[in-house]
Short mmCIF file of C-alpha atoms in Angstrom, two decimals:
data_model
loop_
_atom_site.label_atom_id
_atom_site.label_comp_id
_atom_site.label_asym_id
_atom_site.label_seq_id
_atom_site.Cartn_x
_atom_site.Cartn_y
_atom_site.Cartn_z
CA UNK A 61 -6.73 1.05 12.15
CA UNK A 62 -3.88 1.88 9.82
CA UNK A 63 -2.78 -0.75 7.31
CA UNK A 64 -0.22 -1.03 4.49
CA UNK A 65 0.30 -3.19 1.41
CA UNK A 66 2.42 -3.64 -1.70
CA UNK A 67 3.28 -0.83 -4.10
CA UNK A 68 0.39 0.45 -6.19
CA UNK A 69 0.48 3.07 -8.91
CA UNK A 70 -2.32 5.21 -10.20
CA UNK A 71 -2.56 8.05 -12.68
CA UNK A 72 -4.11 11.15 -11.19
CA UNK A 73 -4.44 14.87 -11.56
CA UNK A 74 -4.58 17.50 -8.91
CA UNK A 75 -5.50 21.09 -8.26
CA UNK A 76 -3.31 24.17 -8.30
CA UNK A 77 -2.22 25.56 -4.92
CA UNK A 78 -5.47 27.41 -4.16
CA UNK A 79 -7.52 27.01 -7.37
CA UNK A 80 -8.76 24.24 -9.60
CA UNK A 81 -6.94 25.56 -12.64
CA UNK A 82 -4.50 23.20 -14.36
CA UNK A 83 -0.84 23.95 -13.55
CA UNK A 84 1.36 25.32 -16.29
CA UNK A 85 3.79 22.44 -15.80
CA UNK A 86 2.14 19.17 -14.83
CA UNK A 87 4.50 16.98 -12.80
CA UNK A 88 4.49 13.42 -11.52
CA UNK A 89 3.97 13.35 -7.76
CA UNK A 90 5.57 10.33 -6.10
CA UNK A 91 3.53 9.82 -2.92
CA UNK A 92 4.65 7.58 -0.05
CA UNK A 93 1.60 6.95 2.13
CA UNK A 94 -0.65 4.59 4.08
CA UNK A 95 -3.36 2.33 2.70
CA UNK A 96 -6.62 4.19 2.15
CA UNK A 97 -5.11 7.70 2.17
CA UNK A 98 -5.20 8.05 -1.63
CA UNK A 99 -8.38 6.20 -2.68
CA UNK A 100 -9.12 5.66 -6.33
CA UNK A 101 -12.22 7.86 -6.35
CA UNK A 102 -10.12 10.77 -5.10
CA UNK A 103 -7.55 10.08 -7.79
CA UNK A 104 -10.29 10.06 -10.42
CA UNK A 105 -11.34 13.47 -9.17
CA UNK A 106 -7.77 14.69 -9.67
CA UNK A 107 -7.79 13.34 -13.21
CA UNK A 108 -10.89 15.36 -13.98
CA UNK A 109 -9.38 18.65 -12.82
CA UNK A 110 -5.65 19.03 -13.63
CA UNK A 111 -2.72 17.32 -15.27
CA UNK A 112 -0.49 16.03 -12.48
CA UNK A 113 0.26 12.32 -12.38
CA UNK A 114 0.45 10.63 -8.99
CA UNK A 115 2.40 7.45 -8.26
CA UNK A 116 1.30 5.95 -4.95
CA UNK A 117 3.56 3.70 -2.86
CA UNK A 118 1.88 2.21 0.21
CA UNK A 119 3.99 1.83 3.33
CA UNK A 120 4.15 2.25 7.12
CA UNK A 121 6.22 4.38 9.49
CA UNK A 122 9.21 2.08 9.73
CA UNK A 123 9.39 1.49 5.99
CA UNK A 124 8.93 5.18 5.17
CA UNK A 125 11.86 6.20 7.35
CA UNK A 126 14.00 3.32 6.01
CA UNK A 127 13.30 4.23 2.37
CA UNK A 128 14.08 7.90 2.92
CA UNK A 129 17.21 7.15 4.94
CA UNK A 130 18.50 4.83 2.23
CA UNK A 131 18.23 7.57 -0.40
CA UNK A 132 19.00 10.62 1.75
CA UNK A 133 15.43 11.81 1.23
CA UNK A 134 15.15 10.82 -2.44
CA UNK A 135 12.73 8.75 -4.48
CA UNK A 136 9.55 10.52 -3.35
CA UNK A 137 8.03 13.99 -3.45
CA UNK A 138 5.56 13.72 -0.56
CA UNK A 139 5.45 11.31 2.39
CA UNK A 140 3.07 10.74 5.31
CA UNK A 141 4.87 9.54 8.46
CA UNK A 142 3.29 10.03 11.87
CA UNK A 143 4.13 13.34 13.49
CA UNK A 144 6.34 11.72 16.14
CA UNK A 145 8.58 10.30 13.37
CA UNK A 146 9.71 13.63 11.95
CA UNK A 147 11.84 15.72 14.31
CA UNK A 148 14.14 12.86 15.36
CA UNK A 149 14.86 11.47 11.86
CA UNK A 150 15.28 15.00 10.52
CA UNK A 151 17.78 15.98 13.22
CA UNK A 152 19.72 12.74 12.75
CA UNK A 153 19.51 12.08 9.02
CA UNK A 154 18.29 15.28 7.30
CA UNK A 155 15.73 13.40 5.17
CA UNK A 156 13.08 16.16 4.91
CA UNK A 157 12.92 19.72 3.65
CA UNK A 158 11.04 22.53 5.46
CA UNK A 159 7.38 23.19 4.68
CA UNK A 160 6.70 26.51 2.93
CA UNK A 161 3.54 27.52 4.75
CA UNK A 162 2.86 30.30 2.25
CA UNK A 163 1.98 27.56 -0.25
CA UNK A 164 -0.59 25.89 2.02
CA UNK A 165 -4.14 27.04 2.67
CA UNK A 166 -4.00 26.92 6.46
CA UNK A 167 -7.67 27.91 6.74
CA UNK A 168 -8.61 24.37 5.67
CA UNK A 169 -7.04 22.81 8.79
CA UNK A 170 -8.50 22.36 12.28
CA UNK A 171 -6.45 25.03 14.10
CA UNK A 172 -5.53 22.99 17.20
CA UNK A 173 -4.26 20.09 15.08
CA UNK A 174 -2.26 22.35 12.81
CA UNK A 175 -0.69 24.11 15.79
CA UNK A 176 0.18 20.82 17.54
CA UNK A 177 1.74 19.32 14.42
CA UNK A 178 3.78 22.43 13.71
CA UNK A 179 5.13 22.32 17.27
CA UNK A 180 5.97 18.61 17.18
CA UNK A 181 7.67 18.76 13.77
CA UNK A 182 9.83 21.84 14.35
CA UNK A 183 13.59 21.39 14.13
CA UNK A 184 15.59 24.54 14.73
CA UNK A 185 13.50 27.35 13.30
CA UNK A 186 11.87 25.28 10.54
CA UNK A 187 8.56 23.41 10.41
CA UNK A 188 8.65 20.05 8.62
CA UNK A 189 5.09 18.70 8.79
CA UNK A 190 1.39 19.53 8.62
CA UNK A 191 -1.44 17.20 9.74
CA UNK A 192 -3.59 14.90 7.66
CA UNK A 193 -5.27 11.74 9.06
CA UNK A 194 -5.69 11.31 12.82
CA UNK A 195 -7.18 9.04 15.43
CA UNK A 196 -7.33 8.66 19.20
CA UNK A 197 -7.59 6.30 22.11
CA UNK A 198 -9.80 7.09 25.07
CA UNK A 199 -12.79 5.43 26.69
CA UNK A 200 -15.23 2.93 25.19
CA UNK A 201 -18.21 2.61 27.50
CA UNK A 202 -21.52 0.87 27.86
CA UNK A 203 -23.21 4.12 28.78
CA UNK A 204 -26.22 2.33 30.30
CA UNK A 205 -23.97 0.67 32.88
CA UNK A 206 -20.90 2.91 33.18
CA UNK A 207 -22.04 6.45 32.54
CA UNK A 208 -20.19 7.64 35.67
CA UNK A 209 -16.86 6.92 33.94
CA UNK A 210 -15.65 10.29 32.68
CA UNK A 211 -11.88 9.86 32.79
CA UNK A 212 -9.21 7.15 32.80
CA UNK A 213 -8.94 6.90 36.60
CA UNK A 214 -12.72 6.38 36.83
CA UNK A 215 -11.97 2.89 35.54
CA UNK A 216 -10.87 2.23 39.13
CA UNK A 217 -14.26 3.21 40.61
CA UNK A 218 -16.20 0.61 42.64
CA UNK A 219 -19.22 0.91 40.34
CA UNK A 220 -17.31 -0.88 37.56
CA UNK A 221 -15.28 -3.30 39.67
CA UNK A 222 -14.51 -6.48 37.75
CA UNK A 223 -15.86 -5.11 34.49
CA UNK A 224 -12.94 -3.04 33.18
CA UNK A 225 -10.31 -3.69 30.51
CA UNK A 226 -7.26 -1.88 29.18
CA UNK A 227 -3.88 -2.79 27.76
CA UNK A 228 -0.65 -2.97 29.73
CA UNK A 229 0.98 -0.64 27.24
CA UNK A 230 2.31 2.92 27.29
CA UNK A 231 -1.02 4.61 26.31
CA UNK A 232 -2.44 3.38 29.62
CA UNK A 233 0.46 4.92 31.53
CA UNK A 234 0.12 8.20 29.65
CA UNK A 235 -3.67 8.34 30.00
CA UNK A 236 -3.63 7.63 33.72
CA UNK A 237 -0.92 10.26 34.25
CA UNK A 238 -3.02 12.94 32.57
CA UNK A 239 -6.11 11.83 34.49
CA UNK A 240 -4.13 12.13 37.76
CA UNK A 241 -3.40 15.78 37.01
CA UNK A 242 0.13 15.29 35.66
CA UNK A 243 1.60 16.08 32.23
CA UNK A 244 3.83 13.22 31.08
CA UNK A 245 4.67 14.87 27.78
CA UNK A 246 6.01 17.93 29.59
CA UNK A 247 8.31 15.60 31.56
CA UNK A 248 9.76 13.90 28.48
CA UNK A 249 12.95 15.94 28.76
CA UNK A 250 13.55 15.10 32.44
CA UNK A 251 14.17 11.40 33.03
CA UNK A 252 14.08 11.71 36.81
CA UNK A 253 10.80 13.63 36.80
CA UNK A 254 9.33 11.10 34.37
CA UNK A 255 10.44 8.21 36.56
CA UNK A 256 8.78 9.75 39.61
CA UNK A 257 5.61 10.37 37.62
CA UNK A 258 5.49 6.79 36.38
CA UNK A 259 5.95 5.50 39.94
CA UNK A 260 2.74 7.33 40.92
CA UNK A 261 0.93 5.84 37.93
CA UNK A 262 2.29 2.40 38.84
CA UNK A 263 0.80 2.69 42.34
CA UNK A 264 -2.58 3.68 40.89
CA UNK A 265 -2.62 0.80 38.40
CA UNK A 266 -1.76 -1.69 41.13
CA UNK A 267 -4.60 -0.28 43.24
CA UNK A 268 -6.89 -0.63 40.21
CA UNK A 269 -6.11 -4.30 39.48
CA UNK A 270 -9.24 -5.71 41.20
CA UNK A 271 -11.39 -3.76 38.75
CA UNK A 272 -9.77 -5.36 35.70
CA UNK A 273 -11.61 -8.24 34.07
CA UNK A 274 -8.75 -8.74 31.60
CA UNK A 275 -5.82 -6.85 30.14
CA UNK A 276 -6.64 -6.96 26.45
CA UNK A 277 -3.92 -7.48 23.87
CA UNK A 278 -5.89 -7.67 20.62
CA UNK A 279 -8.77 -5.69 19.18
CA UNK A 280 -11.00 -8.71 18.59
CA UNK A 281 -10.54 -9.81 22.18
CA UNK A 282 -11.67 -6.44 23.52
CA UNK A 283 -14.59 -6.17 21.12
CA UNK A 284 -15.88 -9.57 22.26
CA UNK A 285 -15.55 -8.60 25.93
CA UNK A 286 -17.63 -5.47 25.34
CA UNK A 287 -20.21 -7.20 23.15
CA UNK A 288 -20.73 -9.95 25.74
CA UNK A 289 -21.19 -7.48 28.58
CA UNK A 290 -18.26 -8.91 30.56
CA UNK A 291 -16.63 -5.48 30.23
CA UNK A 292 -18.60 -2.24 30.47
CA UNK A 293 -15.71 0.26 30.46
CA UNK A 294 -12.40 0.13 28.63
CA UNK A 295 -9.53 2.11 27.21
CA UNK A 296 -9.65 1.71 23.44
CA UNK A 297 -9.61 3.56 20.11
CA UNK A 298 -12.34 5.76 18.67
CA UNK A 299 -13.12 3.70 15.57
CA UNK A 300 -13.55 0.56 17.68
CA UNK A 301 -16.13 2.31 19.84
CA UNK A 302 -18.03 3.53 16.81
CA UNK A 303 -18.03 0.04 15.30
CA UNK A 304 -19.50 -1.40 18.49
CA UNK A 305 -22.13 1.34 18.44
CA UNK A 306 -23.48 -0.14 15.20
CA UNK A 307 -24.49 -3.25 17.15
CA UNK A 308 -25.38 -1.71 20.52
CA UNK A 309 -26.48 1.92 20.76
CA UNK A 310 -25.43 2.05 24.42
CA UNK A 311 -21.75 1.38 23.61
CA UNK A 312 -19.68 4.19 22.14
CA UNK A 313 -16.38 6.08 22.30
CA UNK A 314 -16.12 8.87 24.86
CA UNK A 315 -13.31 11.42 24.95
CA UNK A 316 -11.94 11.46 28.52
CA UNK A 317 -12.19 14.66 30.56
CA UNK A 318 -8.38 14.92 30.68
CA UNK A 319 -8.16 14.46 26.90
CA UNK A 320 -8.07 11.63 24.39
CA UNK A 321 -4.59 10.50 23.29
CA UNK A 322 -4.03 11.26 19.64
CA UNK A 323 -1.83 10.27 16.73
CA UNK A 324 -1.53 12.27 13.51
CA UNK A 325 -0.17 11.16 10.16
CA UNK A 326 1.31 14.14 8.38
CA UNK A 327 2.45 15.54 5.08
CA UNK A 328 6.23 16.01 4.76
CA UNK A 329 8.48 16.88 1.84
CA UNK A 330 11.42 14.49 1.34
CA UNK A 331 14.74 16.32 1.10
CA UNK A 332 15.42 15.35 -2.51
CA UNK A 333 11.86 15.56 -3.82
CA UNK A 334 11.64 17.14 -7.25
CA UNK A 335 7.93 18.01 -7.55
CA UNK A 336 7.26 20.38 -4.68
CA UNK A 337 4.56 22.31 -6.53
CA UNK A 338 2.63 19.10 -7.17
CA UNK A 339 3.07 18.14 -3.51
CA UNK A 340 1.58 21.42 -2.31
CA UNK A 341 -1.22 21.06 -4.85
CA UNK A 342 -2.02 17.62 -3.43
CA UNK A 343 -2.10 18.88 0.15
CA UNK A 344 -4.43 21.74 -0.66
CA UNK A 345 -6.70 19.54 -2.74
CA UNK A 346 -7.18 16.69 -0.29
CA UNK A 347 -7.70 19.05 2.64
CA UNK A 348 -10.88 20.39 1.05
CA UNK A 349 -13.72 19.18 3.31
CA UNK A 350 -15.58 17.30 0.57
CA UNK A 351 -12.43 15.48 -0.55
CA UNK A 352 -11.30 14.76 3.01
CA UNK A 353 -14.67 13.12 3.65
CA UNK A 354 -13.97 10.76 0.75
CA UNK A 355 -10.70 9.79 2.45
CA UNK A 356 -12.50 9.22 5.76
CA UNK A 357 -14.93 6.91 3.94
CA UNK A 358 -11.91 5.02 2.61
CA UNK A 359 -9.77 4.69 5.72
CA UNK A 360 -12.29 5.01 8.57
CA UNK A 361 -10.42 7.78 10.39
CA UNK A 362 -11.08 11.50 10.20
CA UNK A 363 -8.70 14.11 8.83
CA UNK A 364 -7.53 17.50 10.06
CA UNK A 365 -9.75 19.19 7.48
CA UNK A 366 -11.97 21.82 9.06
CA UNK A 367 -15.64 20.90 8.56
CA UNK A 368 -15.05 17.58 6.77
CA UNK A 369 -17.27 15.77 9.28
CA UNK A 370 -20.26 17.49 7.66
CA UNK A 371 -19.68 15.53 4.44
CA UNK A 372 -19.37 11.96 5.78
CA UNK A 373 -22.36 9.65 6.16
CA UNK A 374 -25.05 10.81 8.57
CA UNK A 375 -24.43 7.83 10.85
CA UNK A 376 -20.68 8.41 11.13
CA UNK A 377 -21.14 12.17 11.48
CA UNK A 378 -23.49 11.64 14.42
CA UNK A 379 -21.01 9.34 16.17
CA UNK A 380 -18.09 11.67 15.58
CA UNK A 381 -19.89 14.80 16.73
CA UNK A 382 -21.20 13.05 19.87
CA UNK A 383 -17.71 11.81 20.79
CA UNK A 384 -15.82 14.92 19.72
CA UNK A 385 -17.52 18.24 20.33
CA UNK A 386 -15.08 21.06 19.45
CA UNK A 387 -13.77 21.36 23.01
CA UNK A 388 -12.89 17.64 23.06
CA UNK A 389 -10.96 17.98 19.78
CA UNK A 390 -9.01 20.92 21.17
CA UNK A 391 -8.25 18.89 24.32
CA UNK A 392 -6.65 15.94 22.50
CA UNK A 393 -3.17 15.16 23.81
CA UNK A 394 -1.04 14.54 20.71
CA UNK A 395 1.86 12.13 21.07
CA UNK A 396 5.23 13.89 20.70
CA UNK A 397 8.45 12.05 19.78
CA UNK A 398 9.59 9.67 22.54
CA UNK A 399 13.08 10.45 23.88
CA UNK A 400 15.56 7.60 24.28
CA UNK A 401 15.33 5.84 27.63
CA UNK A 402 11.68 6.45 28.46
CA UNK A 403 10.46 3.17 26.99
CA UNK A 404 12.80 1.32 29.38
CA UNK A 405 11.25 3.16 32.34
CA UNK A 406 7.74 2.42 31.07
CA UNK A 407 8.53 -1.23 30.41
CA UNK A 408 9.75 -1.76 33.97
CA UNK A 409 6.58 -0.13 35.37
CA UNK A 410 4.32 -2.31 33.21
CA UNK A 411 6.19 -5.46 34.23
CA UNK A 412 5.76 -4.64 37.93
CA UNK A 413 2.05 -3.89 37.48
CA UNK A 414 1.56 -7.20 35.69
CA UNK A 415 3.38 -9.11 38.42
CA UNK A 416 1.59 -7.42 41.33
CA UNK A 417 -0.99 -9.38 43.30
#
């Protein structure tokens, strides 16, 4: 899970755009990021290779946008908001500058993630973000007892009646919609179509209520339900499934047939940043597979670096590759920005599901 803390500063050095040669003009890179995304061992590696200095400020999505709004995009040279926090703030406040893709080694990125992030961070004719750290929600199963569960709607199957858990939150609505053969993200621009889609999901979730042991609200609660065997199939996040797998080899994360639901934290350039070259150097450096694996070890989530899973621990690599064969990665449904009004529709649906007998 993503966390944030108080401001920390480290000295670091970083590579040139596509080489390890020291830049002619070493700059200070002011990085606004999440906890774990710039670990000290990575910074030490920078220090050994070039002369850039990196100042790290730890934050979260809300604080990142607030800081950049307050300064009109000043104070930082590189930031890492989630990809659904870019197009809207850029269109409204103009706090980012376009990414110059000629300065990025695109071959280091998983193609489907790069393509999705480009699409979701485009404003006008300009691209404002590229992907970094990502994670998903999908299915966490006791495969010895619920191996017939392949998709979200399979949680309603009689074989797992009374032994299912998921949250009454929007990921459940989105996941069930995809599993029912609909595309909720494609309907984001049509409030009426989205309302009709959510009504179908509402009917399915009401039908599914007898299967639900509990609607979980906290991670510890769900983990205990799965560990105890009270729940054998759930909607949950990938890292939670892998953590449970350490204790019980039968429990693990499974990417649903209709696609796991994914978030991506990005790289963006603040509008008034003054060290663009250092920012591009940072992106190209940390997207190297070996370096990205160091970040995965730090934060627990994988990155969009092509082949980085080969450099993490053998145990984590085995879990990742079992849960995410290449076709499952390419099938991830990445969250786009949420238009105004949809959360009201979703909230009403969730309230009615909760109140239903």
